[in-house]
Short mmCIF file of C-alpha atoms in Angstrom, two decimals:
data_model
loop_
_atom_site.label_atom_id
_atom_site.label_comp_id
_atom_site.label_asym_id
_atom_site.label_seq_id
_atom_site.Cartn_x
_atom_site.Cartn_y
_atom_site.Cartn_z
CA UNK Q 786 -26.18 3.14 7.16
CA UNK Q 787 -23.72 5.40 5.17
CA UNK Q 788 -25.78 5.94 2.43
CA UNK Q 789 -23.86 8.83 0.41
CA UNK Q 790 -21.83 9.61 3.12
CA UNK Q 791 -18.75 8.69 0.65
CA UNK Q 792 -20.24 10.27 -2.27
CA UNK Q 793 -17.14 12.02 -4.53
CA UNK Q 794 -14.53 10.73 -1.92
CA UNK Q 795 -11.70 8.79 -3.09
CA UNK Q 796 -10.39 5.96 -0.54
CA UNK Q 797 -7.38 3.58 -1.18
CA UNK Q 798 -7.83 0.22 0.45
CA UNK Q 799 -4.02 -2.33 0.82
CA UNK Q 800 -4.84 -5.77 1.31
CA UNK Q 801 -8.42 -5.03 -0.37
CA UNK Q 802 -8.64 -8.24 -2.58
CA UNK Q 803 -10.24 -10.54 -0.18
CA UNK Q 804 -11.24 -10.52 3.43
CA UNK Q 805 -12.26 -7.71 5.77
CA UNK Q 806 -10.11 -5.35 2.79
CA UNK Q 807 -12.54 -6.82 0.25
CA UNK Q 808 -15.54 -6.02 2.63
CA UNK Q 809 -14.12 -2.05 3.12
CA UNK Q 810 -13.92 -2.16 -1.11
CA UNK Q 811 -17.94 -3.43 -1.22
CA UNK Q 812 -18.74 -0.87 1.52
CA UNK Q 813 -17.07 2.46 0.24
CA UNK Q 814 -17.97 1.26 -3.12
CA UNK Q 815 -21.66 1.06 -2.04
CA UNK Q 816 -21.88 4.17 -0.52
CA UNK Q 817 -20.56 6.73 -2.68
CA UNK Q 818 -16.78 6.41 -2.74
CA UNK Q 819 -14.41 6.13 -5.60
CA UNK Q 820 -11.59 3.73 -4.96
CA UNK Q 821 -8.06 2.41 -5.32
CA UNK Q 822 -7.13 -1.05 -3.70
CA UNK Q 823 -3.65 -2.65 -3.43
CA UNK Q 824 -3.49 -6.54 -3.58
CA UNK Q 825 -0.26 -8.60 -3.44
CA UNK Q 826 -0.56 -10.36 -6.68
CA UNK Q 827 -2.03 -8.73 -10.20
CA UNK Q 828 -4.22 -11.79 -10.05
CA UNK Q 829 -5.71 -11.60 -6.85
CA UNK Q 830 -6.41 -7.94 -7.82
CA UNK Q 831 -8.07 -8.65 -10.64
CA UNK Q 832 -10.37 -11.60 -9.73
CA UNK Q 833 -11.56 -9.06 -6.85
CA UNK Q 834 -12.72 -6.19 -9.32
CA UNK Q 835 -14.40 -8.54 -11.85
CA UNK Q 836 -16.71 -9.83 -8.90
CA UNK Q 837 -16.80 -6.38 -7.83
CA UNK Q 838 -17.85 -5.46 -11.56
CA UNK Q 839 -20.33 -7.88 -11.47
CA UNK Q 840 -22.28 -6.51 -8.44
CA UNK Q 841 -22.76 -2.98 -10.04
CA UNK Q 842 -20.77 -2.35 -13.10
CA UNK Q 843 -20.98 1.46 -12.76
CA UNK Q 844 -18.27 1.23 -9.90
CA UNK Q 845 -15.80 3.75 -10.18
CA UNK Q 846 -13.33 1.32 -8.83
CA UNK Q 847 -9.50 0.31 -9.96
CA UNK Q 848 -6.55 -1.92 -8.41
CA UNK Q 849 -3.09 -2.57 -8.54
CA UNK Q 850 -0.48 -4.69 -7.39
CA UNK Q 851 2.57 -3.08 -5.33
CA UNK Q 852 5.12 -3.49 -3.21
CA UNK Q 853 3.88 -1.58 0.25
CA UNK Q 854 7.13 -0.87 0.97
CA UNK Q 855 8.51 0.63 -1.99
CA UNK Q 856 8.65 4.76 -1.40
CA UNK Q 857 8.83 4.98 -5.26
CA UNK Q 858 5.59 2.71 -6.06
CA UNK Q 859 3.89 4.38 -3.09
CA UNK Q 860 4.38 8.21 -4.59
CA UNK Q 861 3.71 6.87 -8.27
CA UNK Q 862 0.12 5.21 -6.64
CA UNK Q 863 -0.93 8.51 -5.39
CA UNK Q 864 -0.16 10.50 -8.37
CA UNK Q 865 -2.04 8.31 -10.89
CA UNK Q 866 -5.03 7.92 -8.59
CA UNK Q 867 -5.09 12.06 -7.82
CA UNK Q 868 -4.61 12.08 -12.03
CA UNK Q 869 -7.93 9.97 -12.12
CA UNK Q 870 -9.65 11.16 -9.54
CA UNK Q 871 -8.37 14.46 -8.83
CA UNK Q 872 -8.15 13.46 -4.63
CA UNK Q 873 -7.29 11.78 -1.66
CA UNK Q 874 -9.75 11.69 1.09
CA UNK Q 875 -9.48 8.11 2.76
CA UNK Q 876 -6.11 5.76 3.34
CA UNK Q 877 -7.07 2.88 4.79
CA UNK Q 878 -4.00 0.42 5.89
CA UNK Q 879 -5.17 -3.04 6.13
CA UNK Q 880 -2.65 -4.98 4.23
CA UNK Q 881 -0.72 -7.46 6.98
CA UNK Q 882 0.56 -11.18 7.64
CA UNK Q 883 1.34 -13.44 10.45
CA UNK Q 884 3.96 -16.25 11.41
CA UNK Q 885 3.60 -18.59 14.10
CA UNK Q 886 6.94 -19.62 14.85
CA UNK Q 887 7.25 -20.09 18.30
CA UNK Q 888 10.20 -17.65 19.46
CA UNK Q 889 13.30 -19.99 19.89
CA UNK Q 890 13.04 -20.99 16.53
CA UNK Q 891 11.77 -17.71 14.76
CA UNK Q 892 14.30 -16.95 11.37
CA UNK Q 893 15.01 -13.43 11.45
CA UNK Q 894 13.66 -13.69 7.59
CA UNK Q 895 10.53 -14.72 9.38
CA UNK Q 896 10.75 -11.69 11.66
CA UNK Q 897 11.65 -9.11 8.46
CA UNK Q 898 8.46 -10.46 6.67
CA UNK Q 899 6.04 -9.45 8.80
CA UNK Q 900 7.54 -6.09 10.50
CA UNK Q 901 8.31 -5.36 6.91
CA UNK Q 902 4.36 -5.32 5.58
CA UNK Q 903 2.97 -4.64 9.05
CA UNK Q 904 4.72 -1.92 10.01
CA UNK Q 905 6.82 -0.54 7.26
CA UNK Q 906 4.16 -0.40 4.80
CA UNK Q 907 1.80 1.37 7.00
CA UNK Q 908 4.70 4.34 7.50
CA UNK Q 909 5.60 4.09 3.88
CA UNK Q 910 1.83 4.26 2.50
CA UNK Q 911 0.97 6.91 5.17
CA UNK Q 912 3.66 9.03 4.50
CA UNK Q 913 3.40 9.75 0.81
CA UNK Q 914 -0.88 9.93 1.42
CA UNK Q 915 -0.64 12.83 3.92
CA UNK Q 916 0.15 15.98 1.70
CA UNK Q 917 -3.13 14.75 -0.57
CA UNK Q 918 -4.80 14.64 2.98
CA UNK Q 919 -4.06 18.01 4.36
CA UNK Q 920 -5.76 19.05 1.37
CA UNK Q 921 -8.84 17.11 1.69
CA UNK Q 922 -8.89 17.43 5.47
CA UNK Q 923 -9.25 13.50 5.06
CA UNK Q 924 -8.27 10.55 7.25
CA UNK Q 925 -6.15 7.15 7.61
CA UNK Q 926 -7.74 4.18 9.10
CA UNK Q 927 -5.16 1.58 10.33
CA UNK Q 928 -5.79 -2.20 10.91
CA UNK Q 929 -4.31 -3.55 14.13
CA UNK Q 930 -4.93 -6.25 16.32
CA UNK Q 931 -6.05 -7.41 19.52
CA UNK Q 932 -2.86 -9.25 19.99
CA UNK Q 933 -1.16 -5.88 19.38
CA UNK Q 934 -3.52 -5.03 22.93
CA UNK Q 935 -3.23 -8.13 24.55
CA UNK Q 936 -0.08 -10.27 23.20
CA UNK Q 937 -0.29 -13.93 21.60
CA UNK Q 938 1.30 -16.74 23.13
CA UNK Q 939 2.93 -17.35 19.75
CA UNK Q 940 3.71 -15.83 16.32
CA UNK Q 941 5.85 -12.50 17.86
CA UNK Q 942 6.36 -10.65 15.34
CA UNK Q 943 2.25 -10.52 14.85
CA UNK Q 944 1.71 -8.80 18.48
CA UNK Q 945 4.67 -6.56 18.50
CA UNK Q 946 4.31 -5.24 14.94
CA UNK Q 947 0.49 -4.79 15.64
CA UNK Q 948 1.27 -2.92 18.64
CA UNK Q 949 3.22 -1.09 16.73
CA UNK Q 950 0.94 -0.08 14.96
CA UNK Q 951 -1.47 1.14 17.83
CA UNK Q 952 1.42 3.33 18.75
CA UNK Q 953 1.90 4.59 15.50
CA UNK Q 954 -1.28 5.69 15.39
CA UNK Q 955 -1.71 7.47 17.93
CA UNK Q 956 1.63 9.33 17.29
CA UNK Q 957 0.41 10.56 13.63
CA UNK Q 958 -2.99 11.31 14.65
CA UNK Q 959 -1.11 13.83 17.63
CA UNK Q 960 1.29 14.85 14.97
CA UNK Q 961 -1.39 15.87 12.09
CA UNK Q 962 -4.71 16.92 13.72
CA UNK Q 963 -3.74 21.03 13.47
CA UNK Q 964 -3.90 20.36 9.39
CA UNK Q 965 -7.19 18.78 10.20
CA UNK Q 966 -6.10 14.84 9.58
CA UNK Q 967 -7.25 12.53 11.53
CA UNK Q 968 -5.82 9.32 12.24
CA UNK Q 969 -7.65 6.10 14.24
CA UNK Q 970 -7.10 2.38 13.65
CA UNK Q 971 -9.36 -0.64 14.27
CA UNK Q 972 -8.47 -3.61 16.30
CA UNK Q 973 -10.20 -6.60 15.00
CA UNK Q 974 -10.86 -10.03 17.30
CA UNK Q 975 -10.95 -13.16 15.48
CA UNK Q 976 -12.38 -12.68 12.00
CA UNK Q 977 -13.85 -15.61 9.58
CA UNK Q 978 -11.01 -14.83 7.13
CA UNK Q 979 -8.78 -17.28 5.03
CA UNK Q 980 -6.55 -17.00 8.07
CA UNK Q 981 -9.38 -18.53 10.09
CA UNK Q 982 -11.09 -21.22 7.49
CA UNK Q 983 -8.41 -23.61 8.09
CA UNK Q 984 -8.66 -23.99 12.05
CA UNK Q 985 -9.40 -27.14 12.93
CA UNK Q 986 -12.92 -26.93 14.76
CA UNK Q 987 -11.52 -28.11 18.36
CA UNK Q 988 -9.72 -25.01 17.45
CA UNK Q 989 -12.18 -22.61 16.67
CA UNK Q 990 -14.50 -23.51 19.33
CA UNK Q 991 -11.30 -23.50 22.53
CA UNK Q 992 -10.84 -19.44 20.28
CA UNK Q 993 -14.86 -19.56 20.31
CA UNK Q 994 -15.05 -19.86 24.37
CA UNK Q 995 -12.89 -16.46 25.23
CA UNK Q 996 -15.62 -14.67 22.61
CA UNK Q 997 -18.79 -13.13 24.79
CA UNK Q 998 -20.49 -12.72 22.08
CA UNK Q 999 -20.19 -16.33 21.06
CA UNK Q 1000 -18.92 -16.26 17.95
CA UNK Q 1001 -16.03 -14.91 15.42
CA UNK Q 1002 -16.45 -11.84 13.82
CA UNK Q 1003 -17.91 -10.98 9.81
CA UNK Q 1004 -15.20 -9.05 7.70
CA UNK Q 1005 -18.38 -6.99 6.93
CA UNK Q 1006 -18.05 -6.48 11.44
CA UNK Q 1007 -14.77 -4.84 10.98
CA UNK Q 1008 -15.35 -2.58 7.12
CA UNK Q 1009 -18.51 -0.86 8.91
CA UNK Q 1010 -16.02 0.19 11.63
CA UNK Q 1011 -13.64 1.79 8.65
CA UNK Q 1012 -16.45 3.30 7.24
CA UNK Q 1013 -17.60 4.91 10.56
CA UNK Q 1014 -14.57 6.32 11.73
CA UNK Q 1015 -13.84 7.31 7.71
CA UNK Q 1016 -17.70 8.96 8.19
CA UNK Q 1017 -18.67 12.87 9.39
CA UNK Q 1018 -19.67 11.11 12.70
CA UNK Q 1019 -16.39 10.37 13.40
CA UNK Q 1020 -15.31 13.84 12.65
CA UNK Q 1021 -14.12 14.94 16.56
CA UNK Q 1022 -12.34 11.28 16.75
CA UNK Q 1023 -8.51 10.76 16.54
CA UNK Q 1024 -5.77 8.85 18.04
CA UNK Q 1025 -7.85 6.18 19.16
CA UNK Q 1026 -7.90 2.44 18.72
CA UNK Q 1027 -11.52 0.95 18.27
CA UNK Q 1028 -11.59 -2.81 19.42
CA UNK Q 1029 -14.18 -4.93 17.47
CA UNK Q 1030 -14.04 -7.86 19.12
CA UNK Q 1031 -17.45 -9.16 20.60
CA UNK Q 1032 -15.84 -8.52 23.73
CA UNK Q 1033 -12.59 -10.81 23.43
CA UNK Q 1034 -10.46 -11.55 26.49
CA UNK Q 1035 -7.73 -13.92 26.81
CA UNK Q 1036 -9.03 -14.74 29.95
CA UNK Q 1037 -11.78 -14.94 29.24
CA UNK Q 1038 -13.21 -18.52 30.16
CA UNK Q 1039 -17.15 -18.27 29.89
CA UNK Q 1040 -19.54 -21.13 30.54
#
């Protein structure tokens, strides 16, 4: 689908040891790209990049463990990466967490930890990429949420620091497309992710019912989106959030 489109393009992937951040890794690394993911734990990392090893050993592929929200870790990333690499052309920020503590008894810990890596990491990461960017005329890729479009019934923090997100978005892409930056973000249904595989299947199916489509969607669903609006076809698109969803709803109550 892509084939070369990433070809000499570097990308850094957060939250790209496992799930739809591993599936972004496999797809850039696939077609082309060079690149740099961020995992929470030097062990997750580097379980990732020996399977990743193992599918082509030729990848020009590396990893490390940060804290997101560090402004120091974030400027040393980008300098060792452009020292390896020589460039920037792809941020993609995908790293995030939930809590589903109903409201009245939400910690404000609780609260910290997921604005903190939701919301802080994306400004922190985004803010240290964009001078590499304006050079490469490249692009960030943000990963929201359809509860940051519709709301959940529980877990606040999730919805508001996803909606957040949106909103950020759209503000950098308005702020950055004269130096030729674009800026989108993906808003992903419900994804067959470790966040998913422990639903209990009463569960899934009830979540199952409000999907047209019939069924959750493949981390693979969401990294072609990344790649596409990362791609020359998305080269006219910025400040928008793409829903891939199968046509979620809420309301949705389908026979």
């Amino acid at each position: 689908m892509f084939e070369n489109e990433f070809k000499g393009k570097v990308v850094v992937i957060s939250g790209g040891s496992r799930g739809i951040g591993f599936a972004a890794v496999k797809g850039f690394l696939a077609n082309g790209a060079k690149v740099c993911f961020l995992s929470h734990y030097e062990e997750t990392g580097a379980k990732a990049l020996a399977a990743l090893k193992e599918i082509n050993p030729d990848y020009e592929v590396m990893t490390k463990a940060i804290d997101l929200c560090d402004f120091k870790a974030a400027q040393e990333l980008y300098k060792e990466v452009v020292a390896k690499w020589g460039r920037i052309d792809v941020l993609i920020n995908n790293a995030g967490t939930d809590c589903p503590t109903w409201l009245t008894k939400l910690k404000q810990s609780e609260w910290d930890a997921v604005c903190n890596l939701n919301q802080k990491a994306v400004f922190n990461m985004s803010k240290y990429a964009i001078d590499y960017l304006k050079k490469t005329k490249g692009c960030i890729i943000n990963t929201a949420s359809v509860a940051g479009v519709y709301g959940s019934p529980t877990g606040l923090p999730y919805p508001a620091s996803k909606a957040a997100v949106i909103a950020m978005t759209k503000s950098m892409a308005y702020s950055f497309a004269p130096n030729g930056v674009r800026v989108n973000c993906i808003a992903p249904g419900v994804v067959e992710t470790d966040m998913t595989a422990g639903m209990p299947d009463f569960a899934k199916k009830s979540v199952g019912d409000t999907i047209p489509m019939k069924r959750f969607g493949q981390p693979e669903d969401i990294a072609n989106a990344m790649m596409f609006l990362a791609s020359s076809a998305a080269s006219y698109v910025t400040g928008a959030c793409l829903q891939v969803d199968g046509g979620y709803r809420p309301s949705n109550l389908l026979n």
